[in-house]
PDB file of C-alpha atoms in Angstrom:
ATOM      1  CA  MET A   1      42.176  90.081  26.423  1.00  0.00           C
ATOM      2  CA  ALA A   2      40.382  92.572  24.203  1.00  0.00           C
ATOM      3  CA  ARG A   3      37.143  91.990  26.136  1.00  0.00           C
ATOM      4  CA  ILE A   4      38.968  92.698  29.400  1.00  0.00           C
ATOM      5  CA  ALA A   5      40.609  95.822  27.946  1.00  0.00           C
ATOM      6  CA  LEU A   6      37.221  97.152  26.851  1.00  0.00           C
ATOM      7  CA  GLN A   7      36.137  97.203  30.501  1.00  0.00           C
ATOM      8  CA  HIS A   8      38.939  99.635  31.412  1.00  0.00           C
ATOM      9  CA  GLN A   9      38.064 103.083  30.152  1.00  0.00           C
ATOM     10  CA  PRO A  10      38.837 105.698  28.901  1.00  0.00           C
ATOM     11  CA  HIS A  11      40.763 104.115  26.048  1.00  0.00           C
ATOM     12  CA  SER A  12      40.035 102.220  22.891  1.00  0.00           C
ATOM     13  CA  THR A  13      40.754  98.602  22.079  1.00  0.00           C
ATOM     14  CA  VAL A  14      41.707  97.341  18.642  1.00  0.00           C
ATOM     15  CA  VAL A  15      42.156  93.774  17.450  1.00  0.00           C
ATOM     16  CA  ALA A  16      44.452  93.868  14.427  1.00  0.00           C
ATOM     17  CA  ASP A  17      46.960  92.004  12.268  1.00  0.00           C
ATOM     18  CA  ILE A  18      50.503  92.832  13.436  1.00  0.00           C
ATOM     19  CA  LEU A  19      51.642  92.720   9.805  1.00  0.00           C
ATOM     20  CA  ASP A  20      49.051  95.315   8.729  1.00  0.00           C
ATOM     21  CA  LEU A  21      48.179  97.653  11.597  1.00  0.00           C
ATOM     22  CA  PRO A  22      45.168  99.939  11.050  1.00  0.00           C
ATOM     23  CA  HIS A  23      46.929 103.044  12.400  1.00  0.00           C
ATOM     24  CA  ARG A  24      48.156 106.027  10.379  1.00  0.00           C
ATOM     25  CA  ASP A  25      51.882 106.540   9.878  1.00  0.00           C
ATOM     26  CA  ALA A  26      53.639 108.423  12.681  1.00  0.00           C
ATOM     27  CA  SER A  27      50.530 108.550  14.889  1.00  0.00           C
ATOM     28  CA  PHE A  28      51.941 107.668  18.285  1.00  0.00           C
ATOM     29  CA  ASP A  29      54.557 108.782  20.754  1.00  0.00           C
ATOM     30  CA  PHE A  30      54.948 105.236  22.089  1.00  0.00           C
ATOM     31  CA  ALA A  31      53.912 101.716  21.052  1.00  0.00           C
ATOM     32  CA  ILE A  32      54.241  98.511  23.055  1.00  0.00           C
ATOM     33  CA  SER A  33      54.411  94.946  21.752  1.00  0.00           C
ATOM     34  CA  ILE A  34      54.485  92.272  24.435  1.00  0.00           C
ATOM     35  CA  ALA A  35      54.500  88.576  23.512  1.00  0.00           C
ATOM     36  CA  VAL A  36      53.522  89.072  19.861  1.00  0.00           C
ATOM     37  CA  VAL A  37      56.522  89.087  17.518  1.00  0.00           C
ATOM     38  CA  HIS A  38      57.864  85.738  18.769  1.00  0.00           C
ATOM     39  CA  HIS A  39      54.718  83.996  17.443  1.00  0.00           C
ATOM     40  CA  LEU A  40      55.668  84.726  13.797  1.00  0.00           C
ATOM     41  CA  SER A  41      57.349  81.792  12.091  1.00  0.00           C
ATOM     42  CA  THR A  42      59.904  83.391   9.754  1.00  0.00           C
ATOM     43  CA  PRO A  43      62.593  86.043  10.142  1.00  0.00           C
ATOM     44  CA  ALA A  44      60.995  88.067   7.309  1.00  0.00           C
ATOM     45  CA  ARG A  45      57.605  88.129   9.064  1.00  0.00           C
ATOM     46  CA  ARG A  46      59.170  89.091  12.418  1.00  0.00           C
ATOM     47  CA  ILE A  47      61.089  91.940  10.761  1.00  0.00           C
ATOM     48  CA  GLN A  48      57.930  93.031   8.903  1.00  0.00           C
ATOM     49  CA  ALA A  49      56.040  93.120  12.224  1.00  0.00           C
ATOM     50  CA  VAL A  50      58.716  95.302  13.834  1.00  0.00           C
ATOM     51  CA  ALA A  51      58.723  97.597  10.780  1.00  0.00           C
ATOM     52  CA  GLU A  52      54.949  97.909  11.041  1.00  0.00           C
ATOM     53  CA  ILE A  53      55.172  98.910  14.722  1.00  0.00           C
ATOM     54  CA  LEU A  54      57.929 101.430  13.901  1.00  0.00           C
ATOM     55  CA  ARG A  55      55.741 102.876  11.120  1.00  0.00           C
ATOM     56  CA  THR A  56      53.099 103.890  13.676  1.00  0.00           C
ATOM     57  CA  VAL A  57      55.367 106.053  15.853  1.00  0.00           C
ATOM     58  CA  LYS A  58      56.528 109.580  15.165  1.00  0.00           C
ATOM     59  CA  VAL A  59      59.834 110.013  13.360  1.00  0.00           C
ATOM     60  CA  GLY A  60      62.362 112.241  15.084  1.00  0.00           C
ATOM     61  CA  SER A  61      64.721 114.866  13.742  1.00  0.00           C
ATOM     62  CA  LYS A  62      67.835 116.667  14.929  1.00  0.00           C
ATOM     63  CA  THR A  63      65.667 118.979  17.017  1.00  0.00           C
ATOM     64  CA  HIS A  64      62.770 116.682  18.063  1.00  0.00           C
ATOM     65  CA  GLU A  65      62.861 113.254  19.633  1.00  0.00           C
ATOM     66  CA  GLY A  66      60.837 110.664  17.768  1.00  0.00           C
ATOM     67  CA  GLY A  67      58.397 108.119  19.062  1.00  0.00           C
ATOM     68  CA  LYS A  68      59.598 104.957  20.759  1.00  0.00           C
ATOM     69  CA  ILE A  69      58.596 101.330  20.720  1.00  0.00           C
ATOM     70  CA  LEU A  70      59.021  98.681  23.405  1.00  0.00           C
ATOM     71  CA  ILE A  71      59.128  95.044  22.320  1.00  0.00           C
ATOM     72  CA  TYR A  72      59.245  91.993  24.592  1.00  0.00           C
ATOM     73  CA  ALA A  73      59.917  88.520  23.146  1.00  0.00           C
ATOM     74  CA  TRP A  74      60.596  85.154  24.764  1.00  0.00           C
ATOM     75  CA  ALA A  75      64.261  84.384  25.206  1.00  0.00           C
ATOM     76  CA  LEU A  76      66.041  81.176  24.278  1.00  0.00           C
ATOM     77  CA  GLU A  77      68.266  81.674  27.319  1.00  0.00           C
ATOM     78  CA  GLN A  78      65.943  80.410  30.070  1.00  0.00           C
ATOM     79  CA  LYS A  79      68.182  77.839  31.740  1.00  0.00           C
ATOM     80  CA  ASN A  80      67.132  78.988  35.225  1.00  0.00           C
ATOM     81  CA  SER A  81      63.393  78.857  34.497  1.00  0.00           C
ATOM     82  CA  ARG A  82      61.038  75.888  34.709  1.00  0.00           C
ATOM     83  CA  ARG A  83      61.461  75.494  30.929  1.00  0.00           C
ATOM     84  CA  GLY A  84      65.242  75.098  31.092  1.00  0.00           C
ATOM     85  CA  TRP A  85      65.987  76.147  27.494  1.00  0.00           C
ATOM     86  CA  ASP A  86      69.386  77.611  26.692  1.00  0.00           C
ATOM     87  CA  LYS A  87      71.855  78.389  23.910  1.00  0.00           C
ATOM     88  CA  GLY A  88      72.134  75.519  21.488  1.00  0.00           C
ATOM     89  CA  ASP A  89      68.502  74.428  21.964  1.00  0.00           C
ATOM     90  CA  GLU A  90      65.902  74.597  19.189  1.00  0.00           C
ATOM     91  CA  GLN A  91      64.656  78.170  18.717  1.00  0.00           C
ATOM     92  CA  ASP A  92      61.418  77.291  16.926  1.00  0.00           C
ATOM     93  CA  ARG A  93      59.009  75.144  18.902  1.00  0.00           C
ATOM     94  CA  MET A  94      55.437  74.387  19.802  1.00  0.00           C
ATOM     95  CA  VAL A  95      54.776  75.202  23.458  1.00  0.00           C
ATOM     96  CA  PRO A  96      51.798  73.724  25.327  1.00  0.00           C
ATOM     97  CA  TRP A  97      49.247  76.041  26.899  1.00  0.00           C
ATOM     98  CA  VAL A  98      46.713  74.435  29.209  1.00  0.00           C
ATOM     99  CA  ARG A  99      43.271  75.959  29.490  1.00  0.00           C
ATOM    100  CA  LYS A 100      41.981  75.051  32.918  1.00  0.00           C
ATOM    101  CA  GLY A 101      38.363  74.474  33.794  1.00  0.00           C
ATOM    102  CA  ASP A 102      35.848  71.663  34.063  1.00  0.00           C
ATOM    103  CA  GLN A 103      37.328  70.085  30.940  1.00  0.00           C
ATOM    104  CA  PRO A 104      40.981  71.130  30.711  1.00  0.00           C
ATOM    105  CA  GLN A 105      42.310  71.498  27.164  1.00  0.00           C
ATOM    106  CA  THR A 106      45.877  71.679  25.936  1.00  0.00           C
ATOM    107  CA  PHE A 107      46.740  73.846  22.953  1.00  0.00           C
ATOM    108  CA  HIS A 108      50.141  74.126  21.313  1.00  0.00           C
ATOM    109  CA  ARG A 109      51.317  77.569  20.251  1.00  0.00           C
ATOM    110  CA  TYR A 110      54.258  78.370  17.994  1.00  0.00           C
ATOM    111  CA  TYR A 111      57.147  80.320  19.536  1.00  0.00           C
ATOM    112  CA  HIS A 112      60.382  81.570  18.078  1.00  0.00           C
ATOM    113  CA  LEU A 113      62.762  81.843  21.019  1.00  0.00           C
ATOM    114  CA  TYR A 114      64.990  84.863  20.503  1.00  0.00           C
ATOM    115  CA  GLU A 115      68.689  84.440  21.175  1.00  0.00           C
ATOM    116  CA  GLU A 116      70.827  87.205  22.620  1.00  0.00           C
ATOM    117  CA  GLY A 117      71.222  90.079  20.129  1.00  0.00           C
ATOM    118  CA  GLU A 118      68.605  88.763  17.687  1.00  0.00           C
ATOM    119  CA  LEU A 119      65.827  91.183  18.661  1.00  0.00           C
ATOM    120  CA  GLU A 120      68.202  94.114  18.186  1.00  0.00           C
ATOM    121  CA  ARG A 121      69.177  92.796  14.730  1.00  0.00           C
ATOM    122  CA  ASP A 122      65.516  92.460  13.746  1.00  0.00           C
ATOM    123  CA  ILE A 123      64.871  96.044  14.860  1.00  0.00           C
ATOM    124  CA  ASP A 124      67.857  97.286  12.865  1.00  0.00           C
ATOM    125  CA  ASN A 125      66.739  95.335   9.783  1.00  0.00           C
ATOM    126  CA  ALA A 126      63.235  96.779  10.178  1.00  0.00           C
ATOM    127  CA  GLY A 127      64.500 100.362  10.066  1.00  0.00           C
ATOM    128  CA  GLY A 128      64.790 101.027  13.775  1.00  0.00           C
ATOM    129  CA  ARG A 129      67.533 102.224  16.064  1.00  0.00           C
ATOM    130  CA  VAL A 130      67.839 100.475  19.434  1.00  0.00           C
ATOM    131  CA  LEU A 131      68.068 102.882  22.367  1.00  0.00           C
ATOM    132  CA  GLU A 132      68.131 100.330  25.193  1.00  0.00           C
ATOM    133  CA  ALA A 133      67.865  96.564  25.419  1.00  0.00           C
ATOM    134  CA  GLY A 134      68.057  93.875  28.048  1.00  0.00           C
ATOM    135  CA  TYR A 135      66.887  90.626  29.557  1.00  0.00           C
ATOM    136  CA  GLU A 136      64.135  90.292  32.143  1.00  0.00           C
ATOM    137  CA  LYS A 137      62.209  87.260  33.394  1.00  0.00           C
ATOM    138  CA  ASP A 138      62.908  84.928  30.445  1.00  0.00           C
ATOM    139  CA  ASN A 139      62.385  87.698  27.859  1.00  0.00           C
ATOM    140  CA  TRP A 140      64.574  89.889  25.705  1.00  0.00           C
ATOM    141  CA  TRP A 141      63.298  93.457  25.471  1.00  0.00           C
ATOM    142  CA  ALA A 142      64.283  96.503  23.478  1.00  0.00           C
ATOM    143  CA  ILE A 143      63.300 100.158  23.265  1.00  0.00           C
ATOM    144  CA  ALA A 144      63.801 101.609  19.811  1.00  0.00           C
ATOM    145  CA  THR A 145      62.925 104.527  17.585  1.00  0.00           C
ATOM    146  CA  PRO A 146      62.629 104.825  13.798  1.00  0.00           C
ATOM    147  CA  LYS A 147      65.901 105.607  12.029  1.00  0.00           C
ATOM    148  CA  THR A 148      65.994 109.024  10.421  1.00  0.00           C
ATOM    149  CA  ALA A 149      68.025 110.271   7.487  1.00  0.00           C
ATOM    150  CA  ASP A 150      69.990 112.591   9.799  1.00  0.00           C
ATOM    151  CA  VAL A 151      70.814 109.951  12.466  1.00  0.00           C
TER     152      VAL A 151
END
């Protein structure tokens, strides 16, 4: 994906560790995390990842709006999808990914399937305040901003 992103200018591409982002504190107005946080295997690591994303966006005040983050994570509630998972099913699982080609290969990737309300709790525990949240195409999503002392 990074190689593809490099072909689309004018912007930069960074490959980084979600638990230790290379960006300065409060650098951005907006940060997006799509299909990343649900690959971390413990609640503490998922919360740390969200905290790290929040760290990179500007903190607001009573007079200025802060930066925002958008996070998408796979939902447990996918009973109408081809996967068929739903409440009560295992949240932590290895999901096959098939690489097509002359010699197809199957890889198994770890996923934590978020249940309703869990992403919002992780954001709160990471020091964020959820502004909006919802469900779309087998994913839970949330828009949040860093909590401030005066909010």
